[in-house]
Coordinates of C-alpha atoms and ligand atoms in Angstrom, one line a residue:
M154 CA 22.2 28.4 -20.3
S155 CA 20.8 25.1 -21.5
E156 CA 17.1 24.4 -21.6
P157 CA 15.4 23.6 -18.3
Q158 CA 14.4 20.1 -17.6
I159 CA 11.1 19.3 -15.9
V160 CA 11.1 16.4 -13.3
W161 CA 7.5 15.2 -12.9
L162 CA 7.1 13.7 -9.4
R163 CA 4.5 11.2 -8.4
R164 CA 5.2 8.3 -6.0
D165 CA 9.0 8.9 -6.2
L166 CA 9.5 11.7 -3.7
R167 CA 13.2 11.4 -3.1
L168 CA 16.5 12.8 -4.5
V169 CA 18.7 9.8 -4.1
D170 CA 18.5 6.8 -6.5
Q171 CA 16.0 8.8 -8.5
A172 CA 16.8 8.3 -12.1
A173 CA 14.5 11.1 -13.3
F174 CA 16.4 13.7 -11.2
S175 CA 19.8 12.3 -12.2
A176 CA 19.0 12.4 -15.9
A177 CA 17.5 15.9 -15.7
A178 CA 20.4 17.2 -13.7
A179 CA 22.8 15.9 -16.3
A180 CA 21.0 17.7 -19.1
G181 CA 20.3 21.2 -17.7
P182 CA 18.7 23.3 -14.9
V183 CA 16.0 21.3 -13.1
I184 CA 12.4 22.2 -12.4
P185 CA 10.9 19.7 -10.0
V186 CA 7.1 19.6 -10.1
Y187 CA 4.4 17.7 -8.2
V188 CA 1.0 17.9 -9.8
L189 CA -2.0 17.2 -7.6
D190 CA -4.0 15.3 -10.1
E191 CA -7.4 14.2 -8.8
E192 CA -8.9 13.8 -12.2
S193 CA -6.7 11.2 -14.0
P194 CA -7.1 8.5 -11.2
R195 CA -10.8 9.2 -10.8
E196 CA -12.1 7.0 -8.0
R197 CA -8.5 6.0 -7.3
K198 CA -7.4 9.4 -6.2
P199 CA -5.5 9.1 -2.9
G200 CA -7.7 8.5 0.1
G201 CA -7.8 10.6 3.3
A202 CA -4.9 8.9 5.1
A203 CA -2.7 8.9 2.0
L204 CA -3.2 12.7 1.6
V205 CA -2.1 13.2 5.2
W206 CA 1.1 11.4 4.3
L207 CA 1.5 13.2 1.0
H208 CA 1.3 16.5 2.7
A209 CA 4.2 15.6 5.0
A210 CA 6.2 14.0 2.2
L211 CA 5.9 17.1 0.0
Q212 CA 7.0 19.3 2.9
S213 CA 10.0 17.1 3.5
L214 CA 11.1 17.0 -0.2
A215 CA 10.6 20.7 -0.5
G216 CA 12.9 21.2 2.5
E217 CA 15.6 18.9 0.9
L218 CA 15.4 20.8 -2.4
A219 CA 15.6 24.2 -0.7
Q220 CA 18.8 23.1 1.1
R221 CA 20.2 22.4 -2.3
G222 CA 19.2 25.8 -3.8
S223 CA 16.3 24.2 -5.7
R224 CA 12.5 24.3 -5.2
L225 CA 9.5 22.1 -5.4
I226 CA 6.9 23.6 -7.8
L227 CA 3.3 22.6 -7.0
R228 CA 0.5 22.6 -9.5
R229 CA -3.0 21.2 -9.5
G230 CA -5.1 19.7 -12.3
R231 CA -4.8 17.0 -14.9
A232 CA -1.1 16.1 -15.0
A233 CA -0.6 16.1 -18.7
D234 CA -2.3 19.5 -19.2
E235 CA -0.4 21.1 -16.3
L236 CA 2.9 19.8 -17.5
V237 CA 2.3 21.1 -21.0
R238 CA 1.3 24.5 -19.4
L239 CA 4.5 24.5 -17.2
A240 CA 6.7 23.7 -20.2
G241 CA 5.1 26.6 -22.1
E242 CA 5.8 29.0 -19.2
T243 CA 9.4 27.9 -18.7
G244 CA 10.6 27.1 -22.2
A245 CA 11.2 23.5 -21.3
T246 CA 10.4 20.8 -23.9
R247 CA 11.5 17.7 -22.0
V248 CA 9.9 16.0 -19.0
H249 CA 11.7 13.3 -17.0
A250 CA 9.7 10.9 -14.8
L251 CA 9.9 7.5 -13.3
H252 CA 7.6 4.8 -14.8
H253 CA 4.4 4.3 -12.9
Y254 CA 2.2 1.3 -13.8
E255 CA -1.2 2.2 -12.4
P256 CA -3.5 2.3 -15.5
W257 CA -4.4 6.0 -15.1
W258 CA -0.6 6.9 -14.9
R259 CA 0.2 4.9 -18.0
Q260 CA -2.7 6.7 -19.8
A261 CA -1.3 10.1 -18.6
E262 CA 2.2 9.2 -19.7
A263 CA 0.9 8.2 -23.1
T264 CA -1.0 11.5 -23.4
L265 CA 2.0 13.5 -22.3
A266 CA 4.4 11.7 -24.6
G267 CA 2.2 12.9 -27.6
R268 CA 2.7 16.5 -26.5
L269 CA 6.2 16.8 -25.1
D270 CA 9.4 14.9 -25.0
L271 CA 8.7 12.5 -22.1
Q272 CA 11.7 10.6 -20.9
L273 CA 10.6 7.7 -18.6
H274 CA 13.2 6.0 -16.4
H275 CA 13.1 2.9 -14.2
G276 CA 13.7 3.1 -10.5
N277 CA 10.7 2.5 -8.2
Y278 CA 11.1 -1.3 -8.2
L279 CA 14.0 -3.8 -7.8
L280 CA 13.8 -4.5 -11.5
P281 CA 11.6 -3.1 -14.2
P282 CA 8.4 -5.2 -14.6
G283 CA 9.0 -7.8 -17.3
A284 CA 12.7 -8.1 -16.5
V285 CA 12.3 -11.7 -15.5
T286 CA 10.3 -14.1 -17.7
T287 CA 9.3 -17.8 -17.6
N288 CA 11.2 -20.3 -19.8
S289 CA 8.7 -19.7 -22.6
G290 CA 9.4 -16.0 -22.4
G291 CA 6.1 -14.9 -20.8
P292 CA 5.5 -13.0 -17.6
Y293 CA 5.2 -14.9 -14.3
K294 CA 1.8 -15.1 -12.7
I295 CA 2.8 -17.1 -9.6
Y296 CA 4.8 -15.6 -6.8
T297 CA 7.3 -18.4 -5.9
P298 CA 8.9 -18.9 -9.3
F299 CA 8.9 -15.2 -9.8
M300 CA 10.7 -14.7 -6.5
K301 CA 13.3 -17.3 -7.4
A302 CA 13.9 -15.7 -10.8
M303 CA 14.2 -12.3 -9.3
Q304 CA 16.7 -13.5 -6.7
A305 CA 18.9 -14.9 -9.5
A306 CA 18.5 -11.7 -11.6
I307 CA 19.2 -9.0 -9.1
G308 CA 22.9 -8.2 -9.4
G309 CA 25.0 -5.2 -8.5
L310 CA 22.7 -2.2 -7.9
D311 CA 24.8 0.9 -8.6
L312 CA 22.6 3.3 -6.7
L313 CA 22.4 6.8 -8.1
P314 CA 23.8 9.5 -5.9
T315 CA 21.8 12.7 -5.1
P316 CA 22.6 14.9 -8.1
V317 CA 23.7 18.5 -8.0
L318 CA 20.6 20.5 -9.2
A319 CA 21.2 23.7 -11.2
A320 CA 18.3 26.2 -10.8
P321 CA 16.5 27.7 -13.8
E322 CA 17.0 31.4 -14.6
H323 CA 13.4 32.1 -13.6
W324 CA 11.3 29.9 -11.3
P325 CA 7.7 29.4 -12.4
A326 CA 4.8 30.2 -10.0
S327 CA 3.9 27.5 -7.5
H328 CA 0.8 26.8 -5.4
Q329 CA 1.2 26.8 -1.6
L330 CA 0.9 23.4 -0.1
E331 CA -1.3 24.7 2.7
D332 CA -3.8 26.0 0.1
W333 CA -4.4 22.4 -1.0
A334 CA -5.9 21.6 2.4
L335 CA -4.7 18.0 2.3
L336 CA -5.0 17.7 6.1
P337 CA -8.4 17.2 7.7
T338 CA -9.5 20.0 10.0
R339 CA -13.1 19.6 11.1
P340 CA -12.6 17.2 12.8
D341 CA -8.8 16.7 12.7
W342 CA -8.8 12.9 12.8
A343 CA -5.2 12.7 11.7
G344 CA -3.4 13.7 14.9
S345 CA -2.5 10.1 15.9
I346 CA -1.2 9.4 12.3
R347 CA 1.0 12.4 12.4
A348 CA 2.3 11.6 15.9
F349 CA 3.2 8.0 14.9
W350 CA 5.1 8.5 11.7
Q351 CA 8.3 10.4 10.8
V352 CA 8.0 11.1 7.1
G353 CA 10.7 11.6 4.5
T354 CA 13.8 9.9 3.2
A355 CA 16.1 10.6 6.1
A356 CA 13.5 9.4 8.6
A357 CA 12.9 6.3 6.6
L358 CA 16.5 5.4 6.4
D359 CA 16.9 6.0 10.2
R360 CA 14.0 3.7 10.9
F361 CA 15.3 1.1 8.5
D362 CA 18.8 1.1 10.0
S363 CA 17.4 0.7 13.6
F364 CA 15.2 -2.1 12.3
L365 CA 18.2 -3.8 10.8
A366 CA 19.7 -4.2 14.2
R367 CA 16.7 -6.6 14.9
A368 CA 16.3 -8.0 11.4
D369 CA 17.9 -11.4 12.1
A370 CA 14.7 -12.4 13.9
Y371 CA 12.4 -10.9 11.2
H372 CA 11.3 -14.2 9.8
V373 CA 9.6 -14.8 13.2
S374 CA 8.9 -11.3 14.5
R375 CA 7.2 -10.2 11.3
N376 CA 4.2 -12.3 12.3
L377 CA 3.9 -11.0 15.9
P378 CA 1.7 -7.9 15.9
A379 CA 2.4 -7.1 19.5
Q380 CA 6.1 -6.6 18.6
D381 CA 7.7 -3.9 16.5
G382 CA 9.0 -6.8 14.3
S383 CA 8.7 -5.5 10.7
S384 CA 10.4 -2.7 8.9
R385 CA 7.3 -0.4 8.5
M386 CA 8.8 0.7 5.2
S387 CA 5.6 0.3 3.3
P388 CA 4.5 4.0 3.3
H389 CA 8.0 5.2 2.6
L390 CA 8.3 2.7 -0.3
H391 CA 4.8 3.5 -1.6
W392 CA 5.6 7.3 -1.8
G393 CA 9.1 6.6 -3.1
E394 CA 10.9 8.3 -0.2
V395 CA 13.2 5.4 -0.5
S396 CA 13.7 3.0 -3.4
P397 CA 13.6 -0.8 -2.7
R398 CA 17.1 -0.9 -4.2
M399 CA 18.3 1.3 -1.4
L400 CA 16.9 -1.2 1.2
W401 CA 18.2 -4.2 -0.8
E402 CA 21.7 -2.6 -0.8
R403 CA 21.6 -2.1 3.0
L404 CA 20.9 -5.9 3.3
A405 CA 24.0 -6.7 1.3
G406 CA 26.2 -9.4 2.8
R407 CA 23.5 -10.4 5.3
G408 CA 22.8 -14.1 5.4
G409 CA 20.3 -15.9 7.7
E410 CA 16.6 -16.4 7.6
G411 CA 15.7 -12.9 8.7
A412 CA 17.4 -11.2 5.7
R413 CA 16.2 -13.9 3.3
A414 CA 12.6 -13.4 4.4
L415 CA 12.9 -9.6 4.1
R416 CA 14.3 -9.9 0.6
A417 CA 11.4 -12.2 -0.3
E418 CA 8.9 -9.5 1.0
L419 CA 10.5 -6.8 -1.0
I420 CA 10.1 -9.0 -4.1
W421 CA 6.4 -9.3 -3.3
R422 CA 6.1 -5.6 -4.0
D423 CA 7.7 -6.1 -7.5
Y424 CA 5.5 -9.2 -8.0
A425 CA 2.3 -7.2 -7.3
Q426 CA 3.5 -4.5 -9.8
N427 CA 4.2 -7.2 -12.4
L428 CA 0.6 -8.5 -12.0
I429 CA -1.0 -5.1 -12.7
V430 CA 1.2 -4.6 -15.7
Q431 CA -0.3 -7.9 -17.0
F432 CA -3.8 -7.2 -15.7
P433 CA -4.3 -3.5 -15.2
H434 CA -7.7 -3.8 -13.7
Y435 CA -6.8 -6.6 -11.3
P436 CA -7.6 -4.6 -8.2
E437 CA -11.1 -3.9 -9.6
Q438 CA -12.1 -7.3 -11.0
P439 CA -11.7 -10.8 -9.6
Y440 CA -9.5 -12.9 -11.8
R441 CA -11.6 -15.9 -11.0
R442 CA -15.2 -14.9 -10.8
L443 CA -17.8 -16.2 -8.3
P444 CA -21.3 -16.3 -9.6
E445 CA -23.7 -13.4 -9.4
G446 CA -25.4 -13.2 -6.0
F447 CA -22.6 -15.1 -4.2
W448 CA -21.8 -12.2 -1.8
R449 CA -24.0 -10.6 0.8
D450 CA -24.4 -7.1 -0.7
P451 CA -24.1 -4.2 1.7
D452 CA -25.7 -1.9 -0.9
H453 CA -29.0 -3.9 -0.8
D454 CA -29.0 -5.9 2.4
P455 CA -29.2 -3.9 5.6
A456 CA -27.8 -6.8 7.7
A457 CA -24.7 -7.0 5.4
A458 CA -24.4 -3.1 5.6
A459 CA -24.4 -3.3 9.4
D460 CA -21.8 -6.0 9.4
L461 CA -19.6 -4.0 7.0
A462 CA -19.9 -0.9 9.3
A463 CA -19.0 -3.0 12.4
W464 CA -15.9 -4.3 10.6
R465 CA -14.8 -0.9 9.5
R466 CA -15.3 0.5 13.1
G467 CA -13.5 -2.4 14.8
R468 CA -16.7 -3.8 16.5
T469 CA -17.0 -7.3 15.2
G470 CA -16.6 -8.9 18.6
Y471 CA -13.4 -10.7 17.4
P472 CA -10.6 -8.9 19.4
I473 CA -7.8 -9.5 16.9
V474 CA -10.0 -8.2 14.0
D475 CA -11.1 -5.2 16.0
A476 CA -7.6 -4.4 17.2
G477 CA -6.4 -4.4 13.5
M478 CA -9.2 -2.2 12.3
R479 CA -8.7 0.2 15.1
Q480 CA -4.9 0.3 14.5
L481 CA -5.7 1.1 10.9
W482 CA -7.9 4.0 11.9
R483 CA -5.5 5.3 14.6
I484 CA -2.2 5.2 12.6
G485 CA -3.2 4.6 9.0
W486 CA -1.4 1.3 8.9
M487 CA -2.1 -2.3 10.0
H488 CA 0.3 -5.1 10.7
N489 CA 0.5 -7.6 7.8
R490 CA -0.6 -10.7 9.7
V491 CA -3.6 -8.8 11.0
R492 CA -4.4 -7.4 7.5
M493 CA -4.7 -11.0 6.4
I494 CA -6.9 -12.0 9.3
S495 CA -9.2 -9.0 9.1
A496 CA -9.4 -9.2 5.3
S497 CA -10.3 -12.9 5.5
F498 CA -12.9 -12.2 8.2
L499 CA -14.7 -9.7 6.0
I500 CA -14.6 -12.0 3.0
K501 CA -15.3 -15.4 4.5
H502 CA -16.9 -14.8 7.9
L503 CA -19.1 -11.9 6.7
L504 CA -19.3 -13.1 3.1
I505 CA -18.8 -9.6 1.8
D506 CA -17.0 -9.0 -1.6
W507 CA -13.3 -8.2 -1.1
R508 CA -13.7 -5.1 -3.1
H509 CA -15.5 -3.4 -0.2
G510 CA -12.5 -4.1 1.9
D511 CA -10.0 -2.9 -0.7
R512 CA -11.9 0.4 -0.9
W513 CA -11.9 0.8 2.9
F514 CA -8.2 0.1 3.0
W515 CA -7.7 2.5 0.1
D516 CA -9.3 5.3 2.1
T517 CA -7.6 4.6 5.4
L518 CA -4.0 3.3 4.7
V519 CA -1.1 5.7 4.5
D520 CA 0.5 3.0 2.3
A521 CA -2.6 2.4 0.1
D522 CA -1.2 1.0 -3.1
Y523 CA -3.2 0.1 -6.2
A524 CA -1.1 -3.1 -6.8
N525 CA -0.2 -4.2 -3.3
N526 CA -3.7 -3.7 -2.0
G527 CA -5.6 -5.3 -4.8
V528 CA -3.2 -8.2 -5.2
N529 CA -3.3 -9.0 -1.5
W530 CA -7.1 -8.7 -1.3
Q531 CA -7.5 -11.2 -4.2
W532 CA -4.9 -13.5 -2.6
V533 CA -6.9 -13.6 0.6
A534 CA -10.2 -14.0 -1.2
G535 CA -8.8 -16.9 -3.3
T536 CA -10.1 -15.2 -6.5
G537 CA -6.7 -14.3 -7.8
V538 CA -4.1 -15.8 -10.2
D539 CA -2.5 -18.1 -7.6
A540 CA -3.5 -21.4 -6.1
N541 CA -5.0 -20.0 -2.9
Q542 CA -8.6 -21.2 -2.5
F543 CA -11.7 -19.6 -1.2
V544 CA -12.3 -22.7 0.9
R545 CA -9.2 -22.1 2.9
I546 CA -10.7 -20.2 5.8
M547 CA -8.5 -18.6 8.4
A548 CA -9.5 -19.1 12.1
P549 CA -9.1 -15.6 13.6
L550 CA -9.2 -16.7 17.2
S551 CA -6.5 -19.4 16.9
Q552 CA -4.4 -17.1 14.7
S553 CA -4.6 -14.5 17.5
A554 CA -3.3 -17.0 20.1
K555 CA -0.8 -18.5 17.8
F556 CA 0.8 -15.2 17.0
A557 CA 0.6 -14.0 20.6
A558 CA -1.5 -10.9 19.9
G559 CA -2.6 -10.3 23.5
D560 CA -0.7 -7.0 24.1
Y561 CA -1.6 -5.8 20.6
I562 CA -5.3 -6.3 21.5
R563 CA -4.8 -4.6 24.8
R564 CA -3.2 -1.6 23.1
Y565 CA -6.0 -1.1 20.5
V566 CA -9.1 -2.5 22.2
P567 CA -8.8 -0.8 25.7
E568 CA -12.1 -2.3 26.8
L569 CA -10.4 -5.6 26.9
A570 CA -7.1 -4.4 28.5
G571 CA -7.8 -6.1 31.9
L572 CA -8.3 -9.6 30.5
P573 CA -5.7 -12.2 31.2
D574 CA -3.9 -14.0 28.4
E575 CA -6.2 -17.1 28.5
H576 CA -9.3 -15.0 27.7
I577 CA -8.0 -12.0 25.7
H578 CA -8.2 -13.8 22.3
D579 CA -11.8 -15.0 22.7
P580 CA -13.4 -13.5 25.8
P581 CA -16.3 -15.6 27.1
P582 CA -19.7 -13.7 27.2
E583 CA -19.5 -13.2 31.0
L584 CA -16.1 -11.5 30.8
R585 CA -17.0 -9.2 27.9
P586 CA -17.4 -5.7 29.2
P587 CA -20.8 -4.1 28.2
S588 CA -19.0 -1.7 26.0
Y589 CA -17.5 -4.5 23.9
P590 CA -19.9 -6.1 21.3
P591 CA -20.8 -9.8 21.0
K592 CA -19.4 -11.7 18.0
L593 CA -21.3 -10.8 14.8
I594 CA -21.3 -14.5 14.0
G595 CA -19.7 -17.6 15.6
H596 CA -16.7 -19.0 13.9
Q597 CA -18.2 -22.5 13.1
E598 CA -21.4 -21.0 11.8
A599 CA -19.5 -18.5 9.6
R600 CA -17.3 -21.3 8.3
E601 CA -20.3 -23.5 7.4
R602 CA -22.1 -20.5 5.8
A603 CA -19.1 -19.7 3.6
L604 CA -18.5 -23.3 2.6
T605 CA -22.2 -23.9 1.8
A606 CA -22.3 -20.7 -0.3
Y607 CA -19.3 -21.8 -2.2
R608 CA -20.6 -25.3 -2.8
L609 CA -23.9 -23.9 -4.0
A610 CA -22.1 -21.4 -6.2
K611 CA -20.0 -24.1 -7.8
G612 CA -23.1 -26.2 -8.4
R613 CA -24.7 -23.3 -10.2
G614 CA -21.5 -22.3 -12.0
Ligands
FAD790 P1 7.9 -5.7 6.0 O1 7.4 -7.0 6.5 O2 8.9 -5.0 6.7 O3 8.2 -5.9 4.5 C1 9.1 -5.0 3.8 C2 8.4 -4.4 2.6 O4 8.0 -5.5 1.7 C3 7.1 -3.7 2.9 O5 7.3 -2.4 3.3 C4 6.3 -3.8 1.5 O6 6.7 -2.8 0.7 C5 6.8 -5.1 1.0 N1 5.8 -6.2 1.3 C6 5.7 -6.9 2.5 N2 4.7 -7.7 2.4 C7 4.1 -7.5 1.2 C8 3.0 -8.0 0.5 N3 2.2 -9.0 1.1 N4 2.6 -7.6 -0.7 C9 3.3 -6.6 -1.2 N5 4.4 -6.0 -0.7 C10 4.8 -6.5 0.5 N6 1.1 -3.2 1.3 C11 1.2 -1.9 0.8 O7 2.3 -1.4 0.6 N7 0.1 -1.2 0.4 C12 -1.2 -1.7 0.5 O8 -2.2 -1.1 0.1 C13 -1.3 -3.0 1.1 N8 -2.5 -3.6 1.2 C14 -2.7 -4.9 1.8 C15 -3.9 -5.4 1.9 C16 -4.1 -6.7 2.4 C17 -5.4 -7.3 2.6 C18 -2.9 -7.4 2.8 C19 -3.0 -8.8 3.4 C20 -1.6 -6.9 2.7 C21 -1.5 -5.6 2.1 N9 -0.2 -5.0 2.0 C22 -0.1 -3.8 1.4 C23 1.0 -5.8 2.2 C24 1.6 -5.7 3.6 O9 0.6 -5.9 4.5 C25 2.3 -4.4 3.9 O10 3.2 -4.0 2.8 C26 3.1 -4.6 5.2 O11 2.2 -4.7 6.2 C27 3.9 -3.4 5.4 O12 4.6 -3.5 6.6 P2 6.2 -3.4 6.7 O13 6.6 -2.3 5.8 O14 6.5 -3.4 8.1 O15 6.6 -4.7 5.9

């Protein structure tokens, strides 16, 4: 029998269109392994909501493998060390994996490549980062030209089928998923997350196909949080239960604004990845710095700490922001339009550094993604590579009315459920129930405070 091939799984938990599985299966018996590595990512280990998803995703993949006479081996520890240990136990010398671009994974890949034959394959993005370049041959920094170049470059996709997996002569030992205790117990705050989502490749494709029946209106419906108007593929894509190429292929032959807008959003995901390849610490450091002391600092200012706590708990007194923050807590996901509004509110209305928001999202999103999260937070803050400006301040109350968020607010802020449309977005004080807080700060006051802070900062800087 030929030498067993290890497939090292991370955020690529699928069998179809998974180049590491296909290459391994072509070379010998396959040992699929997921290593729970909380050491390499350090403070970027998955947050609580992400672990809830991971538990279900591993269960789903293990089930699929079992149906094919294979197994999912679970190990825990520093990935490079565990893989070397597994290779020693099984006689394998080669590890197949998909490229991951988070700095800690690149480091782990480099370490492993020095100890075993590591074969890295592409496949979690529409095209490998760096596949499109500017006229001068450099990487793109700005989204729109990147998007156009990508659209021109993406050709036939040739998706990889699910390979036939031969089993090794002896299976190595595996941890039990339950022993990892990825799910919260005391208290079990994740019941509503589990109830909302169907996890795994088959469920993701079912969801996408039913979404496609409505996708012609996506360019409009994607902005309406009260409607089920977007694909909700983000956690499935983040964990690699589907590849973006699989979704792109399902869009083949579709014209119209809906399909065009959806393709453009899928390209955003590649764009964010391209940025962290260029700037690995982008989600940790502003690209354009604001002077020291610009932000209100929750670590030293009790009023800022109280504001941050109110934002996290969905008690800012701005119904659209509170609905979003409570949706996030309830199902581990927030509508994109509301992510923008609530992020902007934290940064500009509360003058709190976007990195506090990034960290909260990291802990609470099932789709928390190093690149997508950091790139979008910097985009909203106006501190990133693009032309967005800090001084562009979103008006949450008019955004709420413009995007018809009334029923969304009623769903997630039940204290306000009885208010009619004309008051739901900005309830006057006499209509606010006692259980619903007053605004942390008025919109005009917040706007002026932010603009003044910015002007002073520019004067100093
Ligand atoms: P759809 O509208 O159906 O879009 C299809 C897919 O395109 C998405 O699943 C996603 O993979 C990709 N996509 C769409 N919009 C974006 C975008 N702006 N940036 C990158 N990819 C995009 N997305 C994450 O996956 N993880 C995050 O941690 C994350 N953090 C965010 C933080 C902030 C402050 C903001 C404003 C946005 C963030 N996003 C993040 C992007 C976006 O909000 C989500 O991808 C989107 O809400 C997912 O919903 P959907 O799957 O229905 O998207």
